[in-house]
mmCIF file of C-alpha atoms and ligand atoms in Angstrom:
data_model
loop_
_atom_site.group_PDB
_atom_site.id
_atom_site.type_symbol
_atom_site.label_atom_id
_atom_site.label_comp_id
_atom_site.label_asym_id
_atom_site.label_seq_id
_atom_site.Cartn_x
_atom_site.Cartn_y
_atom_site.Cartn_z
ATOM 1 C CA UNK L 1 -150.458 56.461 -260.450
ATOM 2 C CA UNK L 2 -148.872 59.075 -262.641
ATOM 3 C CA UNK L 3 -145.069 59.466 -262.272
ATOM 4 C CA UNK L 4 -144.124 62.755 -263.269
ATOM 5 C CA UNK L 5 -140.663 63.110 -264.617
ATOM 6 C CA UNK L 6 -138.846 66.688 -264.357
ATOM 7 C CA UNK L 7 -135.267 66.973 -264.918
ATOM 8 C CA UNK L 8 -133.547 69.953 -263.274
ATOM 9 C CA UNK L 9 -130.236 71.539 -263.983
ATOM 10 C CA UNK L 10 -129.274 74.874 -261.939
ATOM 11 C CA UNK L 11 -133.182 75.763 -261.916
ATOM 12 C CA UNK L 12 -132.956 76.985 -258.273
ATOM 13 C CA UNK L 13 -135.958 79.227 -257.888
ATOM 14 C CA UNK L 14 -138.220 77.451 -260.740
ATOM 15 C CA UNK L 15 -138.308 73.999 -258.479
ATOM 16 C CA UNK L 16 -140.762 74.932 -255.726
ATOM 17 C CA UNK L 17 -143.029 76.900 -258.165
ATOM 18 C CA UNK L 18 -143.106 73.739 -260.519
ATOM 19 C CA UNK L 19 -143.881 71.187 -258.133
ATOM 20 C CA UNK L 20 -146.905 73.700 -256.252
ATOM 21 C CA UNK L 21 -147.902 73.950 -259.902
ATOM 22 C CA UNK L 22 -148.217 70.766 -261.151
ATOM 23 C CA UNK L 23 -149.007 69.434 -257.598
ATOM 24 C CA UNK L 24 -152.293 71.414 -257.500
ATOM 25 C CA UNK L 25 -153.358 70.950 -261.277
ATOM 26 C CA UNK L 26 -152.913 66.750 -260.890
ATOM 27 C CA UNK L 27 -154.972 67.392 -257.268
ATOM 28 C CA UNK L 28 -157.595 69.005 -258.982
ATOM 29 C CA UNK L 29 -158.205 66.263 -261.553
ATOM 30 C CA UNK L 30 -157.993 63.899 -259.040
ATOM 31 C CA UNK L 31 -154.956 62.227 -260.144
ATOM 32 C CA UNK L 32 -152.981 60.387 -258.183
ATOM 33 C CA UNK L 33 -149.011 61.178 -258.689
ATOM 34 C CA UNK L 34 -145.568 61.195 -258.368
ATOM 35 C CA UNK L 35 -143.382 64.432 -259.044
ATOM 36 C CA UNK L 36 -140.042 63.314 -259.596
ATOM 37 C CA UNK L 37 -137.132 65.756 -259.819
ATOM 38 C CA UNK L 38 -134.121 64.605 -261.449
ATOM 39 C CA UNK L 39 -131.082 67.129 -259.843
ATOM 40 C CA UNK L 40 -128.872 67.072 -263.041
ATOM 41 C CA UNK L 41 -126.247 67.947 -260.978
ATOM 42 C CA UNK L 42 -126.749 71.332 -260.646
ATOM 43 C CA UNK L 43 -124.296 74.084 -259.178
ATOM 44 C CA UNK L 44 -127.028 76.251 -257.114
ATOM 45 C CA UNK L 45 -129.537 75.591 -254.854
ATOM 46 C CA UNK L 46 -132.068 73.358 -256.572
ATOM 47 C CA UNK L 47 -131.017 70.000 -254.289
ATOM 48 C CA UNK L 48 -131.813 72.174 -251.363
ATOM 49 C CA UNK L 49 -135.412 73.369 -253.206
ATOM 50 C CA UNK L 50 -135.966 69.737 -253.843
ATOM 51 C CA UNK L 51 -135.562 68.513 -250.493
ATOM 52 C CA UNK L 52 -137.647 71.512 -249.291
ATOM 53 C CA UNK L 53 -140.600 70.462 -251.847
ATOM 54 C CA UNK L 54 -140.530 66.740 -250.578
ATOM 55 C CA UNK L 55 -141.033 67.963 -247.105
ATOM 56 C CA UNK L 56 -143.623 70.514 -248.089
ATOM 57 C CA UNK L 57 -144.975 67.264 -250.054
ATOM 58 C CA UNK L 58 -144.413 64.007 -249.623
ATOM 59 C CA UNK L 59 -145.820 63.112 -253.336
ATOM 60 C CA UNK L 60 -142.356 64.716 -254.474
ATOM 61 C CA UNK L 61 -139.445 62.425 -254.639
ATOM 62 C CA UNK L 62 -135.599 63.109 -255.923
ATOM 63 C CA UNK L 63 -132.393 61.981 -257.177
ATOM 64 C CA UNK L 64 -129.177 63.941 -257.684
ATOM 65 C CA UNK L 65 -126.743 63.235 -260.076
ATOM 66 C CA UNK L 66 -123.096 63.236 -259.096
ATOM 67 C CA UNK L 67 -122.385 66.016 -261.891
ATOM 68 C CA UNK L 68 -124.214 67.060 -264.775
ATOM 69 C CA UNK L 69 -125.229 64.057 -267.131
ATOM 70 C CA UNK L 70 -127.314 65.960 -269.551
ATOM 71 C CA UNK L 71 -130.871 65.830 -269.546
ATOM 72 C CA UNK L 72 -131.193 62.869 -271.838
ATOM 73 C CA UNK L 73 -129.466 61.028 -268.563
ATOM 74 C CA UNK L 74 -132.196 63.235 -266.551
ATOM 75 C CA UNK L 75 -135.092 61.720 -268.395
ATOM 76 C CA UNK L 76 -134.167 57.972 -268.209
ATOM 77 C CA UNK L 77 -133.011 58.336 -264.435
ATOM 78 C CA UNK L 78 -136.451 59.776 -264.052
ATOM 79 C CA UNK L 79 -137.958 56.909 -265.845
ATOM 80 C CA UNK L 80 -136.084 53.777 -263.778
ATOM 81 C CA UNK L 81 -137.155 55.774 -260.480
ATOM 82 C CA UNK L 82 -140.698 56.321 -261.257
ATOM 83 C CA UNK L 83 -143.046 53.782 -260.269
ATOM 84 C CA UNK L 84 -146.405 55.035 -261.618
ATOM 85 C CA UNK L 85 -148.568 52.757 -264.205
ATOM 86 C CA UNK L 86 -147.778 55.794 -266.508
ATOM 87 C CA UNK L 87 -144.925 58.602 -266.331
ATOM 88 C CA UNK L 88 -144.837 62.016 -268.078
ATOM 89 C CA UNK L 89 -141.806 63.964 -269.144
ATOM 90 C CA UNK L 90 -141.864 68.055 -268.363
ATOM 91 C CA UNK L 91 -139.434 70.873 -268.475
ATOM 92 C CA UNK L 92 -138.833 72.279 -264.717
ATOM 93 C CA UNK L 93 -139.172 75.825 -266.467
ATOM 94 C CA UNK L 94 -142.519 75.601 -266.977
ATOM 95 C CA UNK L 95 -142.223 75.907 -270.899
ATOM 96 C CA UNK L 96 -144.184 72.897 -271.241
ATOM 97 C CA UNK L 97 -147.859 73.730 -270.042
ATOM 98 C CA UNK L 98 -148.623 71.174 -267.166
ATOM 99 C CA UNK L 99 -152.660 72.115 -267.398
ATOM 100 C CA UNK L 100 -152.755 70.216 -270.113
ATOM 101 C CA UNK L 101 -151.295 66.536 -268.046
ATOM 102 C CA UNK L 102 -154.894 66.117 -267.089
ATOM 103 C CA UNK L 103 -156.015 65.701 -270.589
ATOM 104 C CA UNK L 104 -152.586 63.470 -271.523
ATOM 105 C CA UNK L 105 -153.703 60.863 -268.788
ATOM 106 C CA UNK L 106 -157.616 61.239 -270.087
ATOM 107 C CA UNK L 107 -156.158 59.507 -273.395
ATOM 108 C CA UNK L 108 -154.034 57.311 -271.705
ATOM 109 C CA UNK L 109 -156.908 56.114 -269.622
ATOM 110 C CA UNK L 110 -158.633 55.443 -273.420
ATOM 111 C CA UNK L 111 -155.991 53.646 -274.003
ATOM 112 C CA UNK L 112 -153.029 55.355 -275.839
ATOM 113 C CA UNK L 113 -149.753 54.078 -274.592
ATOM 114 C CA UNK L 114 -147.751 57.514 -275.946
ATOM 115 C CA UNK L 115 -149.089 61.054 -275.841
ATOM 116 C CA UNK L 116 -147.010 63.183 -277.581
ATOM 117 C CA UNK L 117 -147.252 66.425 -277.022
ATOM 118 C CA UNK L 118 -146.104 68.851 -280.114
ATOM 119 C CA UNK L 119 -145.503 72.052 -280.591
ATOM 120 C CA UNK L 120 -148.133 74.196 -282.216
ATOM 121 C CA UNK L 121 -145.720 77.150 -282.520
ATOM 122 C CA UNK L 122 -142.533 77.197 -281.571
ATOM 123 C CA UNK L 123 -142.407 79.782 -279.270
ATOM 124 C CA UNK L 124 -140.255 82.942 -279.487
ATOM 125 C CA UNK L 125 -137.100 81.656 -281.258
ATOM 126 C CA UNK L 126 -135.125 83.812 -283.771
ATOM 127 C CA UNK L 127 -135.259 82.535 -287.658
ATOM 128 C CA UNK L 128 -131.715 81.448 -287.739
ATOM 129 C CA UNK L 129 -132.877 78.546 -284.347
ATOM 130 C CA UNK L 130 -136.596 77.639 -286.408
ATOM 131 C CA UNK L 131 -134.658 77.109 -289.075
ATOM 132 C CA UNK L 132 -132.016 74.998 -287.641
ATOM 133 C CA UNK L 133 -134.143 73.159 -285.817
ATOM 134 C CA UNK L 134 -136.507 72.503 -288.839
ATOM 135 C CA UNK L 135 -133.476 71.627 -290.845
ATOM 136 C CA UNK L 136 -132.552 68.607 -288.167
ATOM 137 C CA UNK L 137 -135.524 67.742 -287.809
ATOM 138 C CA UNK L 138 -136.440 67.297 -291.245
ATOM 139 C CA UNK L 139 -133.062 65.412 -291.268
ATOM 140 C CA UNK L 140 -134.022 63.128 -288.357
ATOM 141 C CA UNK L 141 -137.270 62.306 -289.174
ATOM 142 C CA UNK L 142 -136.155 61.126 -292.440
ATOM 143 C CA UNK L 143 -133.245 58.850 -290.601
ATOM 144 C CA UNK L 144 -135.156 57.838 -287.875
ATOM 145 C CA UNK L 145 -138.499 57.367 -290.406
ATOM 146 C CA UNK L 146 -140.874 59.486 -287.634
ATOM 147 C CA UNK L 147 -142.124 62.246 -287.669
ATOM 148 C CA UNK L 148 -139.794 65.160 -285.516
ATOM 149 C CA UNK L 149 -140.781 68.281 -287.000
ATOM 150 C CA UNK L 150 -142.927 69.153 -284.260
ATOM 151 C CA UNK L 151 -141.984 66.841 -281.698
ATOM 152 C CA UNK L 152 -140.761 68.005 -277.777
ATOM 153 C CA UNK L 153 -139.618 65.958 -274.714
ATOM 154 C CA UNK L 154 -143.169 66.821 -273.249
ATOM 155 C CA UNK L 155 -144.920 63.327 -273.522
ATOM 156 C CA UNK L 156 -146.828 61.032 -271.642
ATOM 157 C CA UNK L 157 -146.286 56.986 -271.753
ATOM 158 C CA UNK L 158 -147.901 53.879 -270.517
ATOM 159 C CA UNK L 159 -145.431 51.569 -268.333
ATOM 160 C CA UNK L 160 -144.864 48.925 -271.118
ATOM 161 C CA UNK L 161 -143.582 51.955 -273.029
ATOM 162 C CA UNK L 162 -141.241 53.034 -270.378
ATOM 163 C CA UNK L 163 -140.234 49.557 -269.474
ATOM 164 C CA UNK L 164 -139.209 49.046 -273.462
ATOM 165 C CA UNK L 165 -137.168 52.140 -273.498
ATOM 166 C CA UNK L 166 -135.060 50.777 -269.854
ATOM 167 C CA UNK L 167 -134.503 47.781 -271.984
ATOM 168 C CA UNK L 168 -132.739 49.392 -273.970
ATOM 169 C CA UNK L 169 -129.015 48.272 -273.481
ATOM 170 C CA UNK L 170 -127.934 51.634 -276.013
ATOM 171 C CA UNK L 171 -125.830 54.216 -273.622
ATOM 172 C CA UNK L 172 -126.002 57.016 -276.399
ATOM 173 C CA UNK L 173 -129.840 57.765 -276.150
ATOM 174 C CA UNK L 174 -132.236 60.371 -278.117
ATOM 175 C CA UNK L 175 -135.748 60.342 -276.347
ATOM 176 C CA UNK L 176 -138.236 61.539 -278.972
ATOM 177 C CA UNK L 177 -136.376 59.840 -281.597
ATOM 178 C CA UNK L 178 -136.492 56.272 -279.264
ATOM 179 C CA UNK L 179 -140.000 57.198 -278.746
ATOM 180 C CA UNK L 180 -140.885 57.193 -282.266
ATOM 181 C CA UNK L 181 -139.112 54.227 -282.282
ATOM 182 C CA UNK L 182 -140.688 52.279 -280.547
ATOM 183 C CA UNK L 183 -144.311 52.560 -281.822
ATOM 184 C CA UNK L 184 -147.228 51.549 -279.163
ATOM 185 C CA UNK L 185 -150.345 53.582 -279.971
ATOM 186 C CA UNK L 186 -150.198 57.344 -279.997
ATOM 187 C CA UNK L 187 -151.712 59.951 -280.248
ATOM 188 C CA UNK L 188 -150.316 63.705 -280.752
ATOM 189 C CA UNK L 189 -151.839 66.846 -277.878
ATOM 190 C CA UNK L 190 -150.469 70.248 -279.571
ATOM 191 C CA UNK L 191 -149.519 72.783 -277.095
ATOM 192 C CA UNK L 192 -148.209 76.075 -276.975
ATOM 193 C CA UNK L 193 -144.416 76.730 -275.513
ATOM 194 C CA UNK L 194 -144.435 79.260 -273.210
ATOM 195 C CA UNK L 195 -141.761 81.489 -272.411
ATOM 196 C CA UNK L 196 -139.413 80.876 -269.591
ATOM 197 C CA UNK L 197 -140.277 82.861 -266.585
ATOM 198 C CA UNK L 198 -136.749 83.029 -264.892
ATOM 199 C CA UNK L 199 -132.709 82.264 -266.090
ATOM 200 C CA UNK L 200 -132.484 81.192 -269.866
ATOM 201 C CA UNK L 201 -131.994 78.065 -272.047
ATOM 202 C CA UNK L 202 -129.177 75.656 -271.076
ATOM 203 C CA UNK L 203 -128.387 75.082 -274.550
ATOM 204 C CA UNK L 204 -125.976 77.111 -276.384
ATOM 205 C CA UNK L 205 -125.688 77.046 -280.282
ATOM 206 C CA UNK L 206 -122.080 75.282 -280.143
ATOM 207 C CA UNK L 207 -123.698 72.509 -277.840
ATOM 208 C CA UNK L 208 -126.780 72.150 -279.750
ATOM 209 C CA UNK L 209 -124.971 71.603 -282.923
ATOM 210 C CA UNK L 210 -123.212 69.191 -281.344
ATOM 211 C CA UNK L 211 -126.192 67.751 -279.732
ATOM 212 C CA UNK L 212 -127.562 67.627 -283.497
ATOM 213 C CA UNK L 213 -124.600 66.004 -285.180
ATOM 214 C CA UNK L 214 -124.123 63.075 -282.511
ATOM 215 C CA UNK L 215 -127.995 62.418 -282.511
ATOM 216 C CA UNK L 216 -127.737 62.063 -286.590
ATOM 217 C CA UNK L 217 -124.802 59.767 -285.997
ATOM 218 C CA UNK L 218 -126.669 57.631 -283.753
ATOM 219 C CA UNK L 219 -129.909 57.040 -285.625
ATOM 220 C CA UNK L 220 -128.447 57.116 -289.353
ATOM 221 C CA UNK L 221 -125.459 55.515 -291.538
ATOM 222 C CA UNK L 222 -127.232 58.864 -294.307
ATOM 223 C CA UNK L 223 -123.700 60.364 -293.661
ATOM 224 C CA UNK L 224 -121.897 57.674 -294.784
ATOM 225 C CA UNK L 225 -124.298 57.141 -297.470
ATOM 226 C CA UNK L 226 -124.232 60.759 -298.850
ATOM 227 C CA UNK L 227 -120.262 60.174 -299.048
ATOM 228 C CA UNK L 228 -120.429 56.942 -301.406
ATOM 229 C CA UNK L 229 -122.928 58.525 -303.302
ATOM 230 C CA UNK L 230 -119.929 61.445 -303.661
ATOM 231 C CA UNK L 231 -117.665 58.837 -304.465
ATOM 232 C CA UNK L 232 -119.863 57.105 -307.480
ATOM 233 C CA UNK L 233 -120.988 60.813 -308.648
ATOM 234 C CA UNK L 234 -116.489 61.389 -308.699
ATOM 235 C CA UNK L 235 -116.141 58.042 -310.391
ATOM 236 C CA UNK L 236 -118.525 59.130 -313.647
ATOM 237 C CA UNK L 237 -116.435 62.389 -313.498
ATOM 238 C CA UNK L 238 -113.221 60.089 -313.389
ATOM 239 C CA UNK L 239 -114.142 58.407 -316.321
ATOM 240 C CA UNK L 240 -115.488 61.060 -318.807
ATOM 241 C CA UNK L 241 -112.612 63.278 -317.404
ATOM 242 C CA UNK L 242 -109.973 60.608 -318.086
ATOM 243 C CA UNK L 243 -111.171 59.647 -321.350
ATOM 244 C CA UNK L 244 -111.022 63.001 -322.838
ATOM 245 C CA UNK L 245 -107.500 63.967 -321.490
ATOM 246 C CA UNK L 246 -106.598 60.674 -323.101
ATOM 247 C CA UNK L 247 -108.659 61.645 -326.198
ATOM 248 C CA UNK L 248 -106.420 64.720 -325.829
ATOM 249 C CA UNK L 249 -103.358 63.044 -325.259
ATOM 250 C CA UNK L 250 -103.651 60.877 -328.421
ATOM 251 C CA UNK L 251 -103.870 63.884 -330.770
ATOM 252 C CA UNK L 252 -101.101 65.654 -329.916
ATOM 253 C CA UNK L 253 -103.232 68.126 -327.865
ATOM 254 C CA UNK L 254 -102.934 67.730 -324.120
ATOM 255 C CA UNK L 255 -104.017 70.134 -321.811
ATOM 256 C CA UNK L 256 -100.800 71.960 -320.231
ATOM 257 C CA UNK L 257 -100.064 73.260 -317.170
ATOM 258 C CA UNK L 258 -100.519 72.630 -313.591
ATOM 259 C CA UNK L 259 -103.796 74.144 -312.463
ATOM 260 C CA UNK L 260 -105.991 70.980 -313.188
ATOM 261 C CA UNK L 261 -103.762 69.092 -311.363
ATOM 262 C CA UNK L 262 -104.026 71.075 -308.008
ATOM 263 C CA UNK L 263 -107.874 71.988 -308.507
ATOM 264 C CA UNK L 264 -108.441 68.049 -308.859
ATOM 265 C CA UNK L 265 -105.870 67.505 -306.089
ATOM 266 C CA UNK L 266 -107.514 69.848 -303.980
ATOM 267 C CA UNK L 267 -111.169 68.748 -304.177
ATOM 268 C CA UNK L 268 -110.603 64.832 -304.346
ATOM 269 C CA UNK L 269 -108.063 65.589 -300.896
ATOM 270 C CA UNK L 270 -111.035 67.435 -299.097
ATOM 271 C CA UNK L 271 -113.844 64.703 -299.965
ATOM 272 C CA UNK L 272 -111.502 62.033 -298.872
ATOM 273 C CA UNK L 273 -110.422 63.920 -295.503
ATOM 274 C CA UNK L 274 -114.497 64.451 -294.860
ATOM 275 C CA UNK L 275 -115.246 60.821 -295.602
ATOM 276 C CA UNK L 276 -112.189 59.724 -293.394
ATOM 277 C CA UNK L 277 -113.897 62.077 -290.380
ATOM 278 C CA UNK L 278 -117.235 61.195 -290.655
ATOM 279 C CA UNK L 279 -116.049 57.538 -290.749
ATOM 280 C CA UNK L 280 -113.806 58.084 -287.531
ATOM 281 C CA UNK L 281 -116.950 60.031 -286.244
ATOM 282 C CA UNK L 282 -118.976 56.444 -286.559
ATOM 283 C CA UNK L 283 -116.015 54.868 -284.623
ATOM 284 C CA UNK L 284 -115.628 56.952 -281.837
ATOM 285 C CA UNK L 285 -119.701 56.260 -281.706
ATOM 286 C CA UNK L 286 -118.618 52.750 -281.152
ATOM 287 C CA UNK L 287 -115.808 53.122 -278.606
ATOM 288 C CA UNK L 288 -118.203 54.824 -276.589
ATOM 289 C CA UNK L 289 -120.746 52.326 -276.780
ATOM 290 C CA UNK L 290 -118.243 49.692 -276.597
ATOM 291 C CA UNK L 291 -116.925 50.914 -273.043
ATOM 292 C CA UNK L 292 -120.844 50.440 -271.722
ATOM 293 C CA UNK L 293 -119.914 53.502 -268.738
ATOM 294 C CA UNK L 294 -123.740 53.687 -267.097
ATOM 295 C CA UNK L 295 -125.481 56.670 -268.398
ATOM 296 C CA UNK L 296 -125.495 58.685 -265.359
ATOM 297 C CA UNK L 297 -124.297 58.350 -261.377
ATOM 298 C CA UNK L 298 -126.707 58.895 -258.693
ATOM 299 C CA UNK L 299 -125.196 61.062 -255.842
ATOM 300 C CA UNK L 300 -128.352 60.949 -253.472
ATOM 301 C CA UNK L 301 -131.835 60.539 -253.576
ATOM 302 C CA UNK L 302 -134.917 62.060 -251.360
ATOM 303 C CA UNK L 303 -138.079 60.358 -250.776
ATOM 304 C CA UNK L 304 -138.862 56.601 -249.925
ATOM 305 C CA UNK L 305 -137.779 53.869 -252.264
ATOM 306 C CA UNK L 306 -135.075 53.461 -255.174
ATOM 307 C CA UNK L 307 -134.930 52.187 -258.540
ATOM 308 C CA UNK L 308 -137.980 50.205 -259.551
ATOM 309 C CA UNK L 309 -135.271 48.084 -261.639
ATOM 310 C CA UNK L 310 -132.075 46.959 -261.622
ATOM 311 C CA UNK L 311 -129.369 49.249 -262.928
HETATM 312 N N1 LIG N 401 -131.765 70.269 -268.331
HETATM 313 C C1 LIG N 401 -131.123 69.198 -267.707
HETATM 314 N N2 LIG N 401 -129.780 69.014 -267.919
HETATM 315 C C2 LIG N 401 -129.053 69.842 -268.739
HETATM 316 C C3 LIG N 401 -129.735 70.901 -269.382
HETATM 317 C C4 LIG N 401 -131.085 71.069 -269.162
HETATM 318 O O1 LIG N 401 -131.733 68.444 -266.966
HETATM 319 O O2 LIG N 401 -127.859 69.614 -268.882
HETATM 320 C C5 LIG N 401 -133.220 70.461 -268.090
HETATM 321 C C6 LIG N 401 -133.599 71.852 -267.607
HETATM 322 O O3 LIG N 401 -133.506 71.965 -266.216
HETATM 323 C C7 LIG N 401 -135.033 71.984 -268.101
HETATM 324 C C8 LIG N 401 -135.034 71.159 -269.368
HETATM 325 O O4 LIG N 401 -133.887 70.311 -269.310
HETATM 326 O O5 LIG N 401 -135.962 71.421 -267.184
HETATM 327 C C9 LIG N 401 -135.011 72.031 -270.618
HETATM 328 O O6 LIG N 401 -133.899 72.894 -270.569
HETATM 329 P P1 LIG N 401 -133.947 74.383 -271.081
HETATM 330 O O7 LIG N 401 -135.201 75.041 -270.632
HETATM 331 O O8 LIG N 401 -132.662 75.025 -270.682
HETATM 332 O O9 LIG N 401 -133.939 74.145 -272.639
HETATM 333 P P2 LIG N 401 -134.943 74.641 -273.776
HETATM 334 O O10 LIG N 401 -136.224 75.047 -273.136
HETATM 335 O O11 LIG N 401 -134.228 75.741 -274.439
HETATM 336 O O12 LIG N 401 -135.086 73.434 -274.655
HETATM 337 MG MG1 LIG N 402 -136.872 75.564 -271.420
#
């Protein structure tokens, strides 16, 4: 069985259409499934469109957060509840083409434990977002050592693959990059993103910089790296710097006032107060590992059956 996973936050309206959608595409290729909606603890009526679905169909199953968790939290919920042999990940909006799970399970069926599916364009984002997002993830794929340039959250994996990931005792998670991670065979299915049919993206610039900077933090020490290598590159300058003014100093020609002084205060007083952040950044990383809160709280759930494993 295929366990579908598609986490939902405020998509009232886009919940009923998805699950007819994908419902009747799987049907049609004779694939036996699971749709399971992840309520992300959403403010409007999608709880109330996912109960609807499961009674419309009883292949559709749900959980409900207690408030929003994210969709990271969405995905693995998704994955712990689903008890197919394999589970794909989809967007609820659609943006991910579903026509093309028929062909994801085909290569799973040949054997693949991940299908990946990537972006062949990126859809209709403005410059400054394609560039961002090429920038981190050129950034991550170099920290991470996979390949992210064209990667999405639409994938398909087998259950050994899913069952790795739960295993996972990390709170702070980062599903393509884990993916990646993990290995198994794969295999890439490009696909086009389509453009959402109703509300607009969740994700504002502010959060997705955010998102960005805490997902570096996670998979990468670069940051801290970057600064020593700052620190060694201000050491040479140190050197040749002091030498000179002592140079100077010896022949009766040192260099007077105090605008040196302040420029060098200056710039050595920024580097250390970035190096002091990113390294309190790292920490707070840890403290909220440390504290092991679970990654999400289920409110309620709709169809037979709970977690497939423990907590
Ligand atoms: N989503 C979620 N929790 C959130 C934000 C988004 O579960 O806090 C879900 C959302 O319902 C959708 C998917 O994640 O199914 C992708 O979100 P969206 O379409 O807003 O993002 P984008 O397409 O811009 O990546
Ligand atoms: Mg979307």
């Amino acid at each position: 069985m295929l366990s579908v996973v598609i986490p939902s936050y405020n998509e009232a309206g886009l919940v009923l259409p998805a699950a007819q959608t994908i419902g009747t595409i799987l049907a049609e290729a004779h694939i036996e499934y699971e749709l399971l909606f992840v309520d992300d603890g959403s403010r409007d009526g999608t709880w109330a469109e996912i109960q609807a679905a499961h009674r419309e169909n009883a292949a559709v199953r749900g959980l409900r957060f207690s408030r929003n968790f994210g969709k990271e939290a969405a995905i693995f919920a998704g994955l712990r509840y689903a008890r197919g042999a394999c589970c794909a990940v989809i967007d609820c909006d659609l943006q991910h083409p579903p026509e093309k799970l028929p062909e994801m399970v085909r290569l799973w069926e040949q054997g693949y434990a991940v299908v990946n599916g990537v972006k062949a364009d990126r859809g209709t984002e403005s410059a400054a977002y394609g560039l961002a997002a090429r920038c981190f993830n050129a950034l991550m794929s170099r920290a991470a050592r996979i390949d992210m340039r064209r990667s999405s959250d639409f994938k398909l994996l087998d259950r050994q693959v899913v069952d790795a990931l739960l295993d996972l005792p990390e709170r702070k998670t980062f599903f393509r990059a884990l993916v990646g991670w993990a290995g198994y065979r794969s295999i890439d299915v490009p696909f086009e993103v389509r453009d959402r049919s109703v509300g607009q993206s969740h994700f504002s610039t502010l959060s997705l910089i955010r998102y960005a900077l805490s997902n570096l933090t996670a998979y990468s020490c670069a940051p801290m790296q970057i600064i020593t290598a700052l620190g060694g590159l201000f050491l040479v300058l140190a050197v040749v710097l002091g030498i000179q003014t002592l140079v100077r100093w010896a022949s009766g020609t040192a260099a007077d006032g105090f605008t040196t002084v302040i420029l060098l205060l200056l710039l050595i007083g920024s580097i250390l107060m970035i190096g002091l952040g990113i390294i309190g950044y790292y920490i707070a990383q840890i403290f909220l590992e440390i504290k092991a809160r679970p990654r999400y709280l289920v409110a309620e759930t709709c169809g037979a059956g709970g977690e497939r494993h423990g907590s």
